[in-house]
Amino acid sequence: MLNGRQHGGVSVTIATSLEDACAALAVEPCPLVLSGGTDLMVEVNRGSRRVGDIVVVNRVPELVGWRRKGDQLRLGAAVTFAEICGSELESLVPALAQAARTVGSPQIRNVATLGGNIATASPAGDSIPVLAALDAVLELRSAEATREVSLRDFITGVKQTCLLPGELIEAVRVPVLDGPQEFCKVGTRNAMVISVASLAILANRGSRRITVGLGSVSPAPLRASDAEDHISPHINWDGGAIPDEATIAHFARLVAGAANPIDDHRSSALYRTHAIRVLARRALSRVLGRLSAT
Amino acid sequence: MSADTYSLKVNGTDRQVTESLPGESLLRVLRERLGFHGSKNACEEGECGSCTVVVNGQTVCSCLVLAESVTGYEITTIEGVADDDGLSDVQQAFIDTGAVQCGFCTPGLVMSVGALLDSVPDPDELAVREAISGNLCRCTGYGRIIEAVSQTVDGRRDDGSRS
C-alpha cells in the first residue's frame, strides 16, 4: 500500500495490489471503492455526499489494462474511457469505443473508468447499452471469494447493484464479435452530455443474431429481445440482400416498444421513445449497410 | 510525515498538504492549500473545464479528482507551463489572436491545448475542437481560440525548421 492516511476520522488508502485492495475493503463499515472519481466527486463537491473511508483502486495492476484471449476480451475495471476509444479496442469492440468517445469530455475520459461507469449504475451510463448487447460478464472479487455476474444481473435498478460489502469489480469480459456494430446517443449537444436516449446494435455473424441494448430508457440494463428475434432471421447473413423498409420499420417500432422511459428534467418519456425508434432505424441501417458491403 | 499530511508533486516540486479536509478535490487543494490560484473554480462538476490541469501528461478536471488519489503523480498547473516568468507559446498565441476576453476559461484552455499539441503536433480542426470540447468559453466564442492553436502549430513548425 502506497498511502494509508487518516484525517477527520476518514482514511484514504491507495491500493497497489489486488490483495491490498480486498484487504482494505474487508472492514466494517465497508469503505467506498474509488477509481477515477468523476461521479463521486460531483456529489462530494455539492455536499450531497458525506465522505467515508475510501480505497483508491485505479493503480491496482490487475484492474489496469486489457487483454485478448481468443474471442474474449478482458477489460480491467480501471481501464479509462480514453484508453478504450484510443486503442485497438476501436476495431475489436467498435460500439464500446464509440460509446466511450461520447463520455463527458477529454478531461473526464482520461480518468473515468469502465468499472466506475458500471458500479455507478446510472441508467444514463454510456457503456451500459453496449455491455448489455454484448452480454458482458463482470468478475467480482472480495477478500474471501470471487464470482461472476452478468451485467444485466449486476445492475438491479437506478444506481442499485448486487455488489456486496467488501467486493469490487475486477474486470469486464466481452466477446469479440464478427460483424459491424453501432452506438448512437441523443443529447443536447455533442460534447459533455448526459444521454437522453442511447442504443447499441451489434451484428454477430457467428450466431446470426442482431443484439440491441438500450440506454436511458429503463432503470436497469435493457435488451430489445422481441426486436432482435424479429430482425435476425430477416438478414441474409451470407451477404447480399438486406431486409425491406417495412421490416426495418417494424424492427424500430419493436425496439421503441421495449423502452420503459420516464419523464425527468432531461427529457420526456414520449420524446425518449420517439428518439429510440429513430436511433434504432438509423443504427440498424448503418449496421446492415456494412454487413452487405463486407 | 504526520497522519494528516500528504505530498503532491506540483510543477516539478513536492509540496506538503496539511490541514486538509476529507474528500477535498485536487482543485481545492491547489487553490486553498497550496496557493495555485491559476486553476479556476466554476462549476465543480466537470462541465466547464476551467479547472483543467495535467496529471501524468493527461488533462483532468481537477475538481473531479480526489487530491490524495494523485499522490506521487506529476501535476502541472497553468503556473507551470512557461519557463521562469515568461509565457508559453500557447499563452502568447491566445493573447495575439484575441482569444482572451474575461480570461476565466483561459488557464483551462491553455492546459487542454498544450496537452493536445504535446501528443499531436499538427492536429486537424476536428481534433482541436474535440480536445477543447470540455472547456467552455462564454466570451470570445471558439474561432479565436482555434486560431490561437493554429498560430502555435505554425510557430512550432517554424522553430522546428529553423533549428
Short mmCIF file of C-alpha atoms in Angstrom, two decimals:
data_model
loop_
_atom_site.label_atom_id
_atom_site.label_comp_id
_atom_site.label_asym_id
_atom_site.label_seq_id
_atom_site.Cartn_x
_atom_site.Cartn_y
_atom_site.Cartn_z
CA MET A 1 0.00 0.00 0.00
CA LEU A 2 1.45 3.30 -1.05
CA ASN A 3 -0.52 5.52 1.18
CA GLY A 4 -2.77 4.89 4.14
CA ARG A 5 -3.85 8.07 5.81
CA GLN A 6 -6.40 9.17 8.29
CA HIS A 7 -7.81 12.58 8.85
CA GLY A 8 -11.02 13.75 10.36
CA GLY A 9 -11.70 10.10 11.12
CA VAL A 10 -11.61 9.27 7.41
CA SER A 11 -8.97 7.08 5.82
CA VAL A 12 -7.82 7.11 2.22
CA THR A 13 -6.00 4.00 1.08
CA ILE A 14 -4.26 3.82 -2.26
CA ALA A 15 -4.13 0.13 -3.09
CA THR A 16 -1.28 -1.05 -5.29
CA SER A 17 -2.20 -4.73 -5.37
CA LEU A 18 -5.48 -6.61 -5.66
CA GLU A 19 -4.78 -8.33 -2.35
CA ASP A 20 -4.29 -4.96 -0.63
CA ALA A 21 -7.46 -3.56 -2.14
CA CYS A 22 -9.55 -6.53 -1.00
CA ALA A 23 -7.98 -6.47 2.48
CA ALA A 24 -8.69 -2.75 2.81
CA LEU A 25 -12.31 -3.33 1.81
CA ALA A 26 -12.82 -6.21 4.27
CA VAL A 27 -13.66 -4.00 7.24
CA GLU A 28 -16.81 -2.63 8.85
CA PRO A 29 -18.23 -0.28 7.75
CA CYS A 30 -17.13 -1.07 4.23
CA PRO A 31 -15.07 1.70 2.62
CA LEU A 32 -16.02 3.17 -0.71
CA VAL A 33 -14.23 1.95 -3.83
CA LEU A 34 -12.86 4.91 -5.77
CA SER A 35 -11.46 4.68 -9.28
CA GLY A 36 -11.45 7.85 -11.41
CA GLY A 37 -13.78 9.62 -9.00
CA THR A 38 -15.65 11.64 -11.63
CA ASP A 39 -19.08 10.59 -10.34
CA LEU A 40 -18.30 10.61 -6.63
CA MET A 41 -16.56 13.98 -6.56
CA VAL A 42 -19.57 15.75 -8.08
CA GLU A 43 -21.62 14.62 -5.09
CA VAL A 44 -18.84 15.41 -2.62
CA ASN A 45 -18.30 18.90 -4.06
CA ARG A 46 -22.03 19.56 -3.93
CA GLY A 47 -22.10 18.49 -0.30
CA SER A 48 -24.70 15.86 -1.02
CA ARG A 49 -22.40 13.02 -0.05
CA ARG A 50 -20.53 12.62 3.18
CA VAL A 51 -17.11 11.15 2.61
CA GLY A 52 -16.35 7.93 4.42
CA ASP A 53 -13.28 5.72 4.24
CA ILE A 54 -12.03 5.37 0.68
CA VAL A 55 -9.98 2.73 -1.12
CA VAL A 56 -8.49 4.02 -4.38
CA VAL A 57 -8.20 1.11 -6.81
CA ASN A 58 -7.04 2.59 -10.12
CA ARG A 59 -3.38 1.74 -9.50
CA VAL A 60 -4.06 -1.96 -8.95
CA PRO A 61 -2.23 -3.76 -11.79
CA GLU A 62 -4.94 -6.42 -12.23
CA LEU A 63 -7.53 -3.67 -12.79
CA VAL A 64 -5.48 -1.70 -15.29
CA GLY A 65 -5.28 -2.52 -18.98
CA TRP A 66 -6.96 -5.17 -21.10
CA ARG A 67 -6.06 -8.35 -22.91
CA ARG A 68 -7.48 -10.59 -25.59
CA LYS A 69 -7.81 -14.31 -25.16
CA GLY A 70 -9.23 -16.00 -28.24
CA ASP A 71 -12.56 -14.36 -28.98
CA GLN A 72 -12.85 -12.89 -25.48
CA LEU A 73 -11.65 -9.55 -24.16
CA ARG A 74 -10.91 -8.99 -20.52
CA LEU A 75 -11.03 -5.31 -19.68
CA GLY A 76 -9.70 -4.32 -16.28
CA ALA A 77 -12.29 -2.37 -14.28
CA ALA A 78 -9.93 0.62 -14.12
CA VAL A 79 -9.50 0.91 -17.88
CA THR A 80 -10.31 4.52 -18.72
CA PHE A 81 -12.64 5.65 -21.48
CA ALA A 82 -9.72 7.41 -23.14
CA GLU A 83 -7.91 4.05 -23.29
CA ILE A 84 -10.99 2.41 -24.80
CA CYS A 85 -11.54 4.97 -27.57
CA GLY A 86 -7.91 5.47 -28.45
CA SER A 87 -6.72 1.91 -28.90
CA GLU A 88 -7.07 -1.34 -30.79
CA LEU A 89 -10.36 -1.77 -28.94
CA GLU A 90 -11.81 0.56 -31.59
CA SER A 91 -11.72 -2.34 -34.01
CA LEU A 92 -12.35 -5.16 -31.51
CA VAL A 93 -15.42 -3.66 -29.83
CA PRO A 94 -16.36 -0.70 -32.06
CA ALA A 95 -19.63 0.13 -30.31
CA LEU A 96 -17.91 0.29 -26.93
CA ALA A 97 -15.25 2.61 -28.37
CA GLN A 98 -17.96 4.80 -29.92
CA ALA A 99 -19.77 4.98 -26.59
CA ALA A 100 -16.51 5.72 -24.77
CA ARG A 101 -15.86 8.67 -27.05
CA THR A 102 -19.19 10.23 -26.05
CA VAL A 103 -18.45 10.09 -22.32
CA GLY A 104 -18.13 13.61 -20.85
CA SER A 105 -15.10 15.49 -22.12
CA PRO A 106 -11.48 14.53 -22.81
CA GLN A 107 -10.65 15.50 -19.22
CA ILE A 108 -13.29 13.14 -17.89
CA ARG A 109 -12.44 10.31 -20.30
CA ASN A 110 -8.82 10.49 -19.13
CA VAL A 111 -9.79 9.38 -15.62
CA ALA A 112 -13.30 7.92 -15.70
CA THR A 113 -13.25 4.13 -15.82
CA LEU A 114 -15.39 1.36 -17.24
CA GLY A 115 -15.75 -0.26 -13.82
CA GLY A 116 -16.82 3.05 -12.33
CA ASN A 117 -19.46 3.55 -15.01
CA ILE A 118 -20.88 0.12 -14.21
CA ALA A 119 -20.72 0.45 -10.42
CA THR A 120 -22.37 3.88 -10.53
CA ALA A 121 -25.23 2.09 -12.32
CA SER A 122 -26.82 5.22 -13.71
CA PRO A 123 -29.50 4.47 -16.33
CA ALA A 124 -27.64 7.02 -18.49
CA GLY A 125 -24.26 5.26 -18.19
CA ASP A 126 -22.87 5.36 -21.73
CA SER A 127 -21.20 1.95 -21.62
CA ILE A 128 -24.30 0.17 -20.30
CA PRO A 129 -26.31 -0.41 -23.53
CA VAL A 130 -23.21 -1.70 -25.33
CA LEU A 131 -22.26 -4.02 -22.49
CA ALA A 132 -25.86 -5.26 -22.30
CA ALA A 133 -25.86 -6.01 -26.03
CA LEU A 134 -22.51 -7.80 -25.64
CA ASP A 135 -23.82 -9.95 -22.75
CA ALA A 136 -20.88 -8.68 -20.70
CA VAL A 137 -19.82 -10.67 -17.64
CA LEU A 138 -18.32 -8.99 -14.59
CA GLU A 139 -15.61 -10.56 -12.47
CA LEU A 140 -16.19 -9.58 -8.85
CA ARG A 141 -13.69 -10.13 -6.07
CA SER A 142 -13.55 -9.80 -2.31
CA ALA A 143 -11.00 -10.93 0.27
CA GLU A 144 -12.89 -14.22 0.62
CA ALA A 145 -14.24 -15.05 -2.79
CA THR A 146 -14.55 -14.38 -6.48
CA ARG A 147 -17.73 -14.62 -8.54
CA GLU A 148 -19.01 -13.81 -11.96
CA VAL A 149 -22.23 -11.95 -12.64
CA SER A 150 -23.72 -10.84 -15.92
CA LEU A 151 -24.04 -7.07 -16.33
CA ARG A 152 -27.80 -7.44 -16.56
CA ASP A 153 -27.95 -9.25 -13.21
CA PHE A 154 -25.42 -6.87 -11.64
CA ILE A 155 -27.42 -3.66 -12.12
CA THR A 156 -30.70 -4.17 -10.32
CA GLY A 157 -32.21 -0.69 -10.56
CA VAL A 158 -31.42 3.02 -10.69
CA LYS A 159 -27.97 3.28 -9.06
CA GLN A 160 -28.56 -0.14 -7.50
CA THR A 161 -26.23 -3.10 -7.88
CA CYS A 162 -25.75 -6.51 -6.35
CA LEU A 163 -22.18 -5.63 -5.28
CA LEU A 164 -21.70 -6.88 -1.73
CA PRO A 165 -19.85 -5.01 1.01
CA GLY A 166 -16.16 -5.78 0.61
CA GLU A 167 -16.48 -6.59 -3.11
CA LEU A 168 -15.06 -4.75 -6.08
CA ILE A 169 -15.37 -5.17 -9.84
CA GLU A 170 -12.09 -6.64 -11.05
CA ALA A 171 -12.76 -6.97 -14.77
CA VAL A 172 -15.35 -6.95 -17.50
CA ARG A 173 -15.41 -9.75 -20.08
CA VAL A 174 -16.92 -9.20 -23.51
CA PRO A 175 -16.76 -11.19 -26.74
CA VAL A 176 -15.06 -10.08 -29.94
CA LEU A 177 -17.88 -10.45 -32.46
CA ASP A 178 -17.67 -10.92 -36.20
CA GLY A 179 -19.88 -8.17 -37.59
CA PRO A 180 -20.46 -4.40 -37.63
CA GLN A 181 -21.55 -2.50 -34.52
CA GLU A 182 -23.13 0.87 -33.93
CA PHE A 183 -23.72 3.06 -30.89
CA CYS A 184 -25.97 6.13 -31.06
CA LYS A 185 -26.77 8.69 -28.41
CA VAL A 186 -29.13 11.62 -28.23
CA GLY A 187 -28.40 14.62 -26.03
CA THR A 188 -28.48 18.38 -26.07
CA ARG A 189 -25.05 18.77 -27.67
CA ASN A 190 -22.17 16.63 -28.92
CA ALA A 191 -19.75 17.08 -26.03
CA MET A 192 -20.26 16.94 -22.30
CA VAL A 193 -23.70 15.48 -22.48
CA ILE A 194 -25.61 13.07 -20.33
CA SER A 195 -27.60 10.88 -22.65
CA VAL A 196 -31.33 11.40 -23.13
CA ALA A 197 -31.57 8.11 -25.02
CA SER A 198 -28.94 5.78 -26.39
CA LEU A 199 -28.77 2.50 -28.19
CA ALA A 200 -26.28 -0.11 -29.36
CA ILE A 201 -26.88 -2.52 -32.23
CA LEU A 202 -24.42 -5.34 -32.79
CA ALA A 203 -24.33 -7.89 -35.58
CA ASN A 204 -22.92 -11.33 -34.87
CA ARG A 205 -22.25 -13.42 -37.97
CA GLY A 206 -21.25 -16.36 -35.78
CA SER A 207 -24.64 -16.72 -34.10
CA ARG A 208 -26.52 -14.98 -36.92
CA ARG A 209 -28.06 -12.62 -34.39
CA ILE A 210 -28.59 -8.90 -34.06
CA THR A 211 -28.48 -7.74 -30.46
CA VAL A 212 -29.88 -4.43 -29.23
CA GLY A 213 -29.06 -2.69 -25.94
CA LEU A 214 -30.93 0.42 -24.80
CA GLY A 215 -29.76 3.25 -22.55
CA SER A 216 -31.51 5.99 -20.53
CA VAL A 217 -34.90 4.44 -21.12
CA SER A 218 -35.14 1.99 -18.22
CA PRO A 219 -33.99 1.71 -14.61
CA ALA A 220 -31.66 -1.21 -15.39
CA PRO A 221 -29.86 -2.53 -18.50
CA LEU A 222 -32.34 -3.41 -21.20
CA ARG A 223 -32.32 -5.53 -24.33
CA ALA A 224 -34.91 -5.28 -27.09
CA SER A 225 -35.38 -9.05 -27.34
CA ASP A 226 -38.55 -9.04 -29.46
CA ALA A 227 -36.88 -6.76 -31.98
CA GLU A 228 -33.79 -8.99 -32.03
CA ASP A 229 -35.97 -12.07 -32.66
CA HIS A 230 -37.84 -10.24 -35.39
CA ILE A 231 -34.91 -8.90 -37.39
CA SER A 232 -32.27 -11.63 -37.07
CA PRO A 233 -33.96 -14.21 -39.38
CA HIS A 234 -34.67 -11.49 -41.97
CA ILE A 235 -31.00 -10.87 -42.58
CA ASN A 236 -29.08 -12.65 -45.29
CA TRP A 237 -26.01 -13.44 -43.20
CA ASP A 238 -24.01 -14.61 -46.17
CA GLY A 239 -24.06 -11.11 -47.68
CA GLY A 240 -26.26 -9.56 -50.26
CA ALA A 241 -29.92 -8.77 -49.65
CA ILE A 242 -30.94 -6.71 -46.64
CA PRO A 243 -34.44 -6.57 -45.12
CA ASP A 244 -37.01 -4.32 -46.77
CA GLU A 245 -38.12 -0.96 -45.36
CA ALA A 246 -41.28 -2.35 -43.76
CA THR A 247 -39.28 -4.97 -41.87
CA ILE A 248 -36.82 -2.34 -40.64
CA ALA A 249 -39.68 -0.02 -39.62
CA HIS A 250 -41.30 -2.83 -37.66
CA PHE A 251 -37.95 -3.53 -36.01
CA ALA A 252 -37.72 0.12 -34.94
CA ARG A 253 -41.24 0.00 -33.50
CA LEU A 254 -40.39 -3.14 -31.54
CA VAL A 255 -37.23 -1.53 -30.15
CA ALA A 256 -39.21 1.54 -29.09
CA GLY A 257 -41.83 -0.75 -27.57
CA ALA A 258 -39.18 -2.34 -25.36
CA ALA A 259 -38.23 1.04 -23.89
CA ASN A 260 -39.59 1.88 -20.48
CA PRO A 261 -38.65 5.56 -20.07
CA ILE A 262 -39.67 8.22 -17.58
CA ASP A 263 -40.28 11.97 -17.67
CA ASP A 264 -37.49 13.86 -15.93
CA HIS A 265 -35.56 17.13 -16.07
CA ARG A 266 -33.62 15.96 -19.13
CA SER A 267 -36.47 14.84 -21.33
CA SER A 268 -39.92 13.34 -21.55
CA ALA A 269 -40.83 9.70 -21.84
CA LEU A 270 -42.61 10.45 -25.10
CA TYR A 271 -39.54 12.04 -26.68
CA ARG A 272 -37.26 9.27 -25.42
CA THR A 273 -39.46 6.62 -27.02
CA HIS A 274 -39.51 8.57 -30.27
CA ALA A 275 -35.73 9.04 -30.17
CA ILE A 276 -35.16 5.34 -29.58
CA ARG A 277 -37.27 4.47 -32.62
CA VAL A 278 -35.31 6.90 -34.80
CA LEU A 279 -31.96 5.67 -33.43
CA ALA A 280 -32.97 2.03 -33.91
CA ARG A 281 -33.73 2.59 -37.56
CA ARG A 282 -30.62 4.67 -38.16
CA ALA A 283 -28.23 2.32 -36.36
CA LEU A 284 -29.70 -0.79 -38.00
CA SER A 285 -29.38 0.78 -41.44
CA ARG A 286 -25.71 1.53 -40.80
CA VAL A 287 -25.06 -1.98 -39.50
CA LEU A 288 -26.88 -3.60 -42.42
CA GLY A 289 -25.07 -1.38 -44.90
CA ARG A 290 -21.75 -2.58 -43.60
CA LEU A 291 -22.94 -6.20 -43.33
CA SER A 292 -23.83 -6.27 -47.01
CA ALA A 293 -20.70 -4.40 -48.02
CA THR A 294 -18.30 -6.89 -46.42
CA MET B 1 5.03 12.67 7.70
CA SER B 2 2.22 13.12 10.17
CA ALA B 3 -1.01 11.22 9.79
CA ASP B 4 -2.91 14.06 8.20
CA THR B 5 -0.20 15.30 5.84
CA TYR B 6 0.45 14.15 2.33
CA SER B 7 2.57 15.28 -0.55
CA LEU B 8 1.67 16.32 -4.10
CA LYS B 9 4.20 16.92 -6.84
CA VAL B 10 3.09 20.15 -8.49
CA ASN B 11 5.09 21.71 -11.31
CA GLY B 12 8.08 19.54 -10.51
CA THR B 13 8.24 20.25 -6.77
CA ASP B 14 6.96 18.11 -3.90
CA ARG B 15 4.59 20.10 -1.73
CA GLN B 16 3.19 19.15 1.64
CA VAL B 17 -0.56 19.36 2.06
CA THR B 18 -1.54 19.97 5.65
CA GLU B 19 -4.84 20.61 7.39
CA SER B 20 -6.81 19.16 4.50
CA LEU B 21 -10.37 18.01 4.96
CA PRO B 22 -11.78 14.63 3.93
CA GLY B 23 -12.79 14.44 0.28
CA GLU B 24 -11.05 17.58 -0.90
CA SER B 25 -10.66 17.84 -4.65
CA LEU B 26 -7.31 18.46 -6.29
CA LEU B 27 -8.67 21.86 -7.35
CA ARG B 28 -9.47 22.87 -3.80
CA VAL B 29 -6.09 21.70 -2.55
CA LEU B 30 -4.27 23.52 -5.35
CA ARG B 31 -6.12 26.75 -4.70
CA GLU B 32 -6.79 26.79 -0.98
CA ARG B 33 -3.90 24.76 0.46
CA LEU B 34 -1.06 25.31 -1.99
CA GLY B 35 -1.80 28.79 -3.36
CA PHE B 36 -2.07 27.93 -7.06
CA HIS B 37 -4.93 30.20 -7.98
CA GLY B 38 -4.48 29.89 -11.75
CA SER B 39 -6.77 26.88 -11.95
CA LYS B 40 -10.26 28.33 -11.78
CA ASN B 41 -13.25 27.07 -9.88
CA ALA B 42 -16.58 27.48 -11.60
CA CYS B 43 -18.90 24.51 -11.80
CA GLU B 44 -17.27 21.89 -9.56
CA GLU B 45 -18.95 19.16 -11.58
CA GLY B 46 -16.73 18.70 -14.62
CA GLU B 47 -18.89 20.72 -17.01
CA CYS B 48 -16.74 23.77 -17.66
CA GLY B 49 -13.09 22.71 -17.75
CA SER B 50 -11.84 25.93 -16.15
CA CYS B 51 -10.06 23.82 -13.52
CA THR B 52 -8.17 21.72 -16.10
CA VAL B 53 -4.67 20.63 -15.06
CA VAL B 54 -2.39 17.97 -16.47
CA VAL B 55 -1.69 14.82 -14.45
CA ASN B 56 0.94 12.46 -15.83
CA GLY B 57 0.58 14.04 -19.27
CA GLN B 58 -3.21 13.89 -19.40
CA THR B 59 -5.74 16.65 -18.87
CA VAL B 60 -8.15 16.20 -15.98
CA CYS B 61 -10.80 18.31 -14.34
CA SER B 62 -9.03 18.93 -11.04
CA CYS B 63 -12.40 19.48 -9.37
CA LEU B 64 -13.28 15.83 -10.05
CA VAL B 65 -10.03 14.31 -8.81
CA LEU B 66 -9.69 13.38 -5.15
CA ALA B 67 -6.46 15.17 -4.24
CA GLU B 68 -4.99 12.27 -2.33
CA SER B 69 -5.59 9.88 -5.22
CA VAL B 70 -2.84 11.57 -7.28
CA THR B 71 -0.02 11.44 -4.74
CA GLY B 72 3.25 10.62 -6.49
CA TYR B 73 1.99 11.76 -9.88
CA GLU B 74 3.34 14.68 -11.95
CA ILE B 75 0.82 17.51 -11.72
CA THR B 76 1.19 20.52 -13.99
CA THR B 77 -0.90 23.64 -13.49
CA ILE B 78 -1.06 26.82 -15.57
CA GLU B 79 1.67 28.22 -13.29
CA GLY B 80 3.99 25.52 -14.58
CA VAL B 81 3.55 25.77 -18.35
CA ALA B 82 6.12 28.51 -19.01
CA ASP B 83 9.79 28.73 -18.12
CA ASP B 84 10.59 31.33 -15.43
CA ASP B 85 8.32 34.38 -15.61
CA GLY B 86 7.60 34.33 -19.33
CA LEU B 87 4.66 32.97 -21.26
CA SER B 88 4.40 29.70 -23.11
CA ASP B 89 3.84 29.82 -26.86
CA VAL B 90 0.25 28.74 -26.32
CA GLN B 91 -0.35 31.56 -23.84
CA GLN B 92 1.25 34.11 -26.18
CA ALA B 93 -0.85 32.87 -29.10
CA PHE B 94 -4.04 33.29 -27.05
CA ILE B 95 -3.09 36.92 -26.42
CA ASP B 96 -2.01 37.58 -30.00
CA THR B 97 -5.22 36.25 -31.53
CA GLY B 98 -7.59 37.90 -29.05
CA ALA B 99 -8.68 34.54 -27.67
CA VAL B 100 -8.77 36.00 -24.15
CA GLN B 101 -11.62 38.19 -23.05
CA CYS B 102 -12.67 37.79 -19.43
CA GLY B 103 -9.91 35.20 -19.06
CA PHE B 104 -11.67 32.85 -16.71
CA CYS B 105 -11.62 29.89 -19.10
CA THR B 106 -8.14 30.66 -20.40
CA PRO B 107 -5.95 28.69 -17.97
CA GLY B 108 -8.01 25.55 -18.57
CA LEU B 109 -7.98 26.04 -22.32
CA VAL B 110 -4.23 26.61 -22.35
CA MET B 111 -3.78 23.32 -20.48
CA SER B 112 -6.05 21.43 -22.92
CA VAL B 113 -4.39 22.93 -25.99
CA GLY B 114 -0.90 22.33 -24.59
CA ALA B 115 -1.66 18.68 -23.86
CA LEU B 116 -3.12 18.21 -27.33
CA LEU B 117 -0.12 19.71 -29.11
CA ASP B 118 2.29 17.68 -26.98
CA SER B 119 0.72 14.49 -28.32
CA VAL B 120 -0.49 15.65 -31.76
CA PRO B 121 1.82 18.38 -33.13
CA ASP B 122 -0.36 19.24 -36.13
CA PRO B 123 -3.99 18.39 -35.33
CA ASP B 124 -6.84 18.91 -37.79
CA GLU B 125 -9.68 21.18 -36.74
CA LEU B 126 -11.90 18.31 -35.60
CA ALA B 127 -9.14 17.11 -33.27
CA VAL B 128 -8.76 20.64 -31.88
CA ARG B 129 -12.48 21.01 -31.36
CA GLU B 130 -12.67 17.62 -29.66
CA ALA B 131 -9.67 18.43 -27.45
CA ILE B 132 -11.31 21.64 -26.21
CA SER B 133 -14.85 20.23 -26.07
CA GLY B 134 -14.60 20.05 -22.29
CA ASN B 135 -13.65 23.72 -21.92
CA LEU B 136 -16.42 26.27 -22.00
CA CYS B 137 -15.75 29.84 -23.15
CA ARG B 138 -18.71 32.23 -22.95
CA CYS B 139 -16.93 35.37 -24.20
CA THR B 140 -14.96 35.07 -27.41
CA GLY B 141 -16.54 32.06 -28.99
CA TYR B 142 -14.18 29.42 -30.22
CA GLY B 143 -12.99 30.91 -33.52
CA ARG B 144 -10.15 32.87 -31.98
CA ILE B 145 -9.19 30.02 -29.70
CA ILE B 146 -8.85 27.74 -32.72
CA GLU B 147 -6.85 30.50 -34.40
CA ALA B 148 -4.55 30.54 -31.35
CA VAL B 149 -3.99 26.81 -31.76
CA SER B 150 -3.11 27.29 -35.45
CA GLN B 151 -0.69 30.07 -34.58
CA THR B 152 1.03 27.85 -32.01
CA VAL B 153 1.28 24.99 -34.50
CA ASP B 154 2.73 27.33 -37.14
CA GLY B 155 5.18 28.81 -34.65
CA ARG B 156 6.45 25.42 -33.55
CA ARG B 157 6.77 24.30 -37.16
CA ASP B 158 8.83 27.41 -38.00
CA ASP B 159 11.00 26.85 -34.91
CA GLY B 160 11.49 23.25 -35.93
CA SER B 161 12.50 24.12 -39.48
CA ARG B 162 14.96 26.76 -38.25
CA SER B 163 16.74 24.54 -35.76
#
